[in-house]
Amino acid sequence: MSTNSTKPRDDATGRSAPDSRDPFTRLGWQGIVAQVPESWNLAVVSGDRASGYFRADAPERPRFEVKWWKPTQSVSLNQVLERYVRELQKKSKRSQPRIEAQVGVRLVSRRKMRKPEMLGFTWMGEQTAWGLIWRCDECDRVVMAQVLGASDENIKSLAERVISSMEDHSSDGWDPWGAYGFLYEIPDDFALDTFRLVTGKLEFRFTRGRLKEEFISVCRWGMADVLLKEVALEAWLASSFPERYKDLRMDFTTAPVKGHSGAALLGQPRSVRKRIQERAQSVVRRRSPARFIANAWHCAESNKIFSAECNVRPDDDYLLHDVTESIICHEE
């Protein structure tokens, strides 16, 4: 890997990255968690927990990339980086500065990362990057993370702060998720199934089991003052939830949630046939079928409406409470 001619910039030169002075927040995706400037938001995601990628962008440029995979055989981190740099050099245009890289640089200590097998790297071309690649024996994943900047930016300190904060698996069976300022936790045996980002609304749905009968959904609606301008929260929920769950009859109980005005919801199948089928299956399988329960509330401090929704068996009803409590609806 070439290290001659132009060397990557270190902390001694270059202008500071402007977002390094921003407040930091959690970015969590597929068990990968980092503390990043709050102006960075997910721009690209792909894959799943076993193998995937995400990129977070600042308003002016891409800032943070993470790639992970489960290797099927022994892997050399040095060889992975060599291939990566060759790919970068192939993709760079002739009019752009040649990409020069260094492997084995010190970015984060092994003590801080708690990873015996890891390798720091940096490269510079039209832009610059500082990163780290490591293998985790606990989650059996190789993770490669890098912070990006303009070629005249000094980003090493920012990269060290972001990457040293990273975790690649949960320690208590709950994955911290965080995207677009929406922070919550989900049991790690539920897998991300779908997510929707539309104007004024975020929705993430996680499923468990081959048939995906059991699920957890978390939602956030913005501009609550507009949504509730001419209608009370209970009436708004009574109209919005049946639209999303047309096969369920919703029962609402007004109750405070997390110190805010809110409601508890219980969904029952509208179809009599479906209810009879569920009763019959519970007798045959000797276990109760999954049922829909939810909490929803209006957070005036953040001007948003939140919901935590579970379709789980009664023995797992506690998940609704725990997911609800994990949602950060406003900063204290």
Coordinates of C-alpha atoms in Angstrom, one line a residue:
M1 CA 0.0 0.0 0.0
S2 CA 1.6 3.2 -1.1
T3 CA 2.7 5.7 1.5
N4 CA 5.1 7.9 -0.5
S5 CA 4.5 11.4 -1.9
T6 CA 1.5 13.0 -0.3
K7 CA 0.9 11.7 3.2
P8 CA -2.5 11.8 4.9
R9 CA -2.9 14.9 7.1
D10 CA -2.6 14.6 10.9
D11 CA -3.6 16.7 13.8
A12 CA -0.8 19.2 13.2
T13 CA -2.3 20.8 10.1
G14 CA -5.6 21.5 8.4
R15 CA -8.7 23.4 9.5
S16 CA -11.0 21.9 12.1
A17 CA -14.1 20.0 11.0
P18 CA -17.0 22.5 11.7
D19 CA -19.3 19.8 13.0
S20 CA -16.8 18.6 15.6
R21 CA -18.2 21.4 17.9
D22 CA -21.8 20.2 17.5
P23 CA -23.7 18.4 20.3
F24 CA -23.3 14.6 19.9
T25 CA -26.1 12.1 19.8
R26 CA -26.6 8.4 19.3
L27 CA -26.6 6.7 15.9
G28 CA -27.6 3.1 16.1
W29 CA -28.2 0.6 13.3
Q30 CA -28.2 -3.2 13.3
G31 CA -26.3 -3.4 16.6
I32 CA -23.7 -0.9 15.5
V33 CA -23.8 2.2 17.8
A34 CA -21.8 5.4 17.8
Q35 CA -21.9 8.9 19.2
V36 CA -21.9 11.4 16.3
P37 CA -22.6 15.1 15.8
E38 CA -26.3 15.6 15.7
S39 CA -26.1 17.2 12.3
W40 CA -25.1 13.8 10.8
N41 CA -28.1 11.8 9.5
L42 CA -28.4 8.4 7.8
A43 CA -28.3 8.8 4.1
V44 CA -27.7 5.3 2.8
V45 CA -28.4 1.9 4.4
S46 CA -28.3 -1.6 3.1
G47 CA -28.1 -5.2 4.3
D48 CA -29.1 -6.7 7.6
R49 CA -27.5 -7.6 10.9
A50 CA -25.2 -10.2 9.4
S51 CA -23.9 -8.1 6.6
G52 CA -24.6 -4.5 5.8
Y53 CA -23.5 -0.9 5.4
F54 CA -24.6 2.6 6.3
R55 CA -23.5 6.1 5.6
A56 CA -24.3 9.2 7.6
D57 CA -24.0 12.6 6.0
A58 CA -23.6 16.1 7.3
P59 CA -25.5 18.8 5.4
E60 CA -22.5 19.6 3.2
R61 CA -20.9 16.1 2.7
P62 CA -20.7 12.4 3.6
R63 CA -19.1 12.1 7.0
F64 CA -19.3 8.6 8.4
E65 CA -19.3 5.1 6.8
V66 CA -19.6 1.7 8.5
K67 CA -19.5 -1.7 6.8
W68 CA -19.8 -5.0 8.6
W69 CA -20.0 -8.7 7.7
K70 CA -19.6 -12.2 9.1
P71 CA -16.6 -13.8 7.5
T72 CA -17.0 -17.4 6.3
Q73 CA -13.3 -18.1 6.8
S74 CA -10.2 -16.6 8.5
V75 CA -9.7 -13.0 7.3
S76 CA -6.6 -10.8 7.2
L77 CA -7.6 -7.2 8.2
N78 CA -4.5 -5.9 6.4
Q79 CA -5.5 -7.6 3.2
V80 CA -9.1 -6.3 3.5
L81 CA -7.7 -2.7 3.7
E82 CA -5.3 -3.3 0.8
R83 CA -8.2 -4.4 -1.4
Y84 CA -10.2 -1.4 -0.3
V85 CA -7.5 1.1 -1.2
R86 CA -7.0 -0.5 -4.6
E87 CA -10.7 -0.1 -5.2
L88 CA -10.6 3.5 -4.2
Q89 CA -7.7 4.1 -6.5
K90 CA -9.5 2.4 -9.4
K91 CA -12.6 4.6 -8.9
S92 CA -10.7 7.9 -8.6
K93 CA -10.6 10.0 -11.8
R94 CA -7.2 10.8 -13.4
S95 CA -7.9 14.5 -12.8
Q96 CA -8.1 13.9 -9.0
P97 CA -5.2 13.6 -6.6
R98 CA -3.8 10.0 -6.3
I99 CA -5.1 8.3 -3.2
E100 CA -2.3 7.7 -0.7
A101 CA -2.9 5.5 2.4
Q102 CA -1.3 4.4 5.6
V103 CA -2.2 1.2 7.5
G104 CA -1.4 0.5 11.1
V105 CA -1.7 4.1 12.3
R106 CA -2.7 4.7 15.9
L107 CA -6.2 6.1 16.1
V108 CA -7.9 4.4 19.1
S109 CA -6.2 2.2 21.7
R110 CA -7.0 -1.4 22.0
R111 CA -7.8 -0.8 25.7
K112 CA -10.5 1.7 24.8
M113 CA -12.0 -0.4 22.0
R114 CA -11.6 -3.7 23.8
K115 CA -10.7 -5.4 20.6
P116 CA -7.5 -7.5 20.4
E117 CA -7.7 -7.7 16.6
M118 CA -7.9 -4.2 15.1
L119 CA -6.1 -2.0 12.6
G120 CA -6.2 1.8 12.2
F121 CA -5.9 3.4 8.7
T122 CA -6.0 6.7 7.0
W123 CA -6.0 7.8 3.4
M124 CA -6.1 11.0 1.4
G125 CA -7.1 11.9 -2.1
E126 CA -9.8 14.4 -3.2
Q127 CA -11.0 13.9 0.4
T128 CA -9.5 12.4 3.5
A129 CA -10.5 9.7 6.0
W130 CA -9.4 8.2 9.3
G131 CA -10.8 4.8 10.2
L132 CA -10.5 1.5 12.0
I133 CA -11.2 -2.1 11.1
W134 CA -11.7 -4.8 13.7
R135 CA -13.1 -8.3 14.4
C136 CA -15.4 -9.0 17.3
D137 CA -15.3 -12.5 18.7
E138 CA -18.6 -12.0 20.5
C139 CA -20.8 -11.0 17.6
D140 CA -18.5 -12.7 15.0
R141 CA -18.5 -9.7 12.7
V142 CA -15.8 -7.7 11.0
V143 CA -16.5 -4.0 11.3
M144 CA -14.9 -1.3 9.2
A145 CA -15.6 2.3 10.1
Q146 CA -14.2 5.6 8.8
V147 CA -14.9 9.3 9.2
L148 CA -14.6 11.4 6.1
G149 CA -13.6 15.0 5.5
A150 CA -12.5 17.5 2.9
S151 CA -8.8 17.2 2.0
D152 CA -7.9 20.4 3.9
E153 CA -9.8 19.4 7.1
N154 CA -8.2 18.1 10.2
I155 CA -10.5 15.2 11.2
K156 CA -8.3 12.8 13.2
S157 CA -9.6 14.0 16.6
L158 CA -13.2 13.9 15.4
A159 CA -12.6 10.4 14.0
E160 CA -11.1 9.3 17.2
R161 CA -14.0 10.6 19.2
V162 CA -16.6 9.0 17.0
I163 CA -14.9 5.6 16.5
S164 CA -13.8 5.2 20.1
S165 CA -17.5 5.5 21.1
M166 CA -18.6 2.6 18.9
E167 CA -20.1 -0.7 20.1
D168 CA -20.9 -3.6 17.8
H169 CA -23.2 -5.7 20.0
S170 CA -25.5 -5.3 22.9
S171 CA -24.5 -6.4 26.4
D172 CA -28.0 -6.9 27.8
G173 CA -30.0 -8.3 24.9
W174 CA -31.4 -4.9 23.8
D175 CA -30.1 -3.1 20.7
P176 CA -29.9 0.7 21.0
W177 CA -31.3 2.2 17.8
G178 CA -31.0 5.8 16.7
A179 CA -31.7 7.6 13.4
Y180 CA -32.9 11.1 12.6
G181 CA -32.9 11.9 16.3
F182 CA -35.3 9.0 17.1
L183 CA -33.8 7.0 19.9
Y184 CA -35.1 3.8 21.3
E185 CA -34.1 0.2 22.1
I186 CA -35.4 -3.1 20.7
P187 CA -34.7 -6.7 21.9
D188 CA -31.9 -8.2 19.7
D189 CA -34.0 -11.2 18.7
F190 CA -36.3 -8.9 16.7
A191 CA -34.9 -8.0 13.3
L192 CA -35.6 -4.8 11.3
D193 CA -38.3 -5.7 8.8
T194 CA -39.3 -2.3 7.3
F195 CA -38.8 1.4 7.9
R196 CA -40.5 4.4 6.4
L197 CA -39.4 8.0 6.4
V198 CA -42.0 10.3 5.0
T199 CA -42.7 13.9 5.6
G200 CA -43.6 14.3 9.2
K201 CA -43.4 10.6 10.1
L202 CA -40.9 7.9 11.0
E203 CA -41.8 4.3 11.4
F204 CA -39.6 1.3 12.2
R205 CA -41.0 -2.3 12.3
F206 CA -39.1 -5.2 13.8
T207 CA -40.3 -8.9 13.5
R208 CA -39.5 -12.1 15.2
G209 CA -39.9 -15.7 14.0
R210 CA -40.1 -17.2 10.5
L211 CA -43.7 -16.1 10.0
K212 CA -43.1 -12.6 11.3
E213 CA -46.3 -12.9 13.3
E214 CA -44.7 -11.2 16.3
F215 CA -43.6 -7.6 15.7
I216 CA -42.6 -4.4 17.4
S217 CA -43.2 -1.0 15.8
V218 CA -42.1 2.4 16.9
C219 CA -43.4 5.6 15.3
R220 CA -42.8 9.3 15.6
W221 CA -45.0 12.1 14.1
G222 CA -43.7 15.6 13.8
M223 CA -45.6 18.9 14.0
A224 CA -47.9 17.7 16.7
D225 CA -49.3 21.2 17.1
V226 CA -50.6 21.1 13.6
L227 CA -52.0 17.5 13.8
L228 CA -53.8 18.3 17.1
K229 CA -54.8 21.8 16.2
E230 CA -58.5 21.0 15.9
V231 CA -58.7 17.5 17.4
A232 CA -57.8 16.0 20.8
L233 CA -55.1 13.3 20.9
E234 CA -57.6 10.5 21.6
A235 CA -59.6 11.4 18.6
W236 CA -56.5 11.7 16.4
L237 CA -55.4 8.2 17.6
A238 CA -58.8 6.8 17.0
S239 CA -58.7 7.9 13.4
S240 CA -55.0 7.2 12.6
F241 CA -54.5 3.7 14.1
P242 CA -57.5 2.0 12.3
E243 CA -56.1 3.3 9.0
R244 CA -52.8 1.5 9.7
Y245 CA -54.4 -1.7 11.2
K246 CA -57.5 -2.2 9.2
D247 CA -58.1 -5.8 10.4
L248 CA -58.1 -4.8 14.0
R249 CA -60.8 -3.2 16.2
M250 CA -59.0 -0.7 18.5
D251 CA -60.0 -0.2 22.1
F252 CA -58.5 3.0 23.6
T253 CA -58.0 3.8 27.3
T254 CA -56.9 7.3 28.1
A255 CA -53.8 7.2 30.4
P256 CA -50.6 9.2 30.9
V257 CA -47.6 7.7 29.2
K258 CA -44.1 8.8 30.3
G259 CA -45.6 11.8 32.1
H260 CA -47.4 13.0 29.0
S261 CA -51.0 12.8 27.9
G262 CA -51.5 9.5 26.1
A263 CA -53.5 6.3 25.6
A264 CA -53.1 2.6 25.9
L265 CA -54.4 0.6 22.9
L266 CA -55.6 -3.0 22.6
G267 CA -56.3 -4.5 19.2
Q268 CA -58.8 -7.3 18.6
P269 CA -59.4 -9.0 15.2
R270 CA -62.5 -7.5 13.5
S271 CA -63.2 -10.9 11.8
V272 CA -65.2 -13.3 13.9
R273 CA -63.6 -16.1 11.9
K274 CA -60.2 -14.9 12.9
R275 CA -61.1 -14.8 16.6
I276 CA -62.4 -18.3 16.4
Q277 CA -59.3 -19.5 14.6
E278 CA -57.0 -17.9 17.3
R279 CA -59.0 -19.6 20.1
A280 CA -58.7 -23.0 18.3
Q281 CA -55.0 -22.6 17.7
S282 CA -54.4 -21.6 21.3
V283 CA -56.0 -24.9 22.4
V284 CA -54.1 -27.0 19.9
R285 CA -50.7 -25.3 20.5
R286 CA -51.4 -24.8 24.3
R287 CA -50.3 -21.2 24.1
S288 CA -52.0 -17.9 23.7
P289 CA -51.8 -16.2 20.3
A290 CA -50.0 -12.9 19.8
R291 CA -52.1 -9.9 20.5
F292 CA -51.7 -6.2 19.6
I293 CA -51.0 -3.7 22.4
A294 CA -49.7 -0.2 22.2
N295 CA -48.9 3.0 24.0
A296 CA -49.1 6.4 22.3
W297 CA -48.5 9.9 23.7
H298 CA -48.0 13.6 22.8
C299 CA -44.7 15.1 23.9
A300 CA -45.3 18.8 24.1
E301 CA -41.6 19.5 24.8
S302 CA -40.5 18.1 21.4
N303 CA -43.8 18.9 19.6
K304 CA -44.1 15.2 18.5
I305 CA -46.4 12.2 18.9
F306 CA -44.9 8.9 19.7
S307 CA -46.1 5.3 19.7
A308 CA -44.7 1.9 20.8
E309 CA -46.7 -1.0 19.3
C310 CA -46.3 -4.7 20.0
N311 CA -47.9 -7.8 18.6
V312 CA -46.7 -10.4 21.0
R313 CA -48.0 -13.3 23.2
P314 CA -49.3 -12.3 26.6
D315 CA -46.2 -13.7 28.3
D316 CA -44.2 -11.0 26.5
D317 CA -46.5 -8.1 27.3
Y318 CA -43.7 -6.6 29.4
L319 CA -41.9 -5.7 26.1
L320 CA -44.4 -2.9 25.5
H321 CA -43.4 -1.2 28.8
D322 CA -39.7 -1.7 28.2
V323 CA -39.8 -0.4 24.6
T324 CA -41.9 2.6 25.7
E325 CA -39.5 3.5 28.4
S326 CA -36.6 3.2 26.1
I327 CA -37.9 5.9 23.7
I328 CA -36.4 9.3 24.3
C329 CA -39.1 11.7 23.4
H330 CA -37.3 14.9 24.6
E331 CA -34.1 15.9 26.3
E332 CA -34.3 16.5 30.0

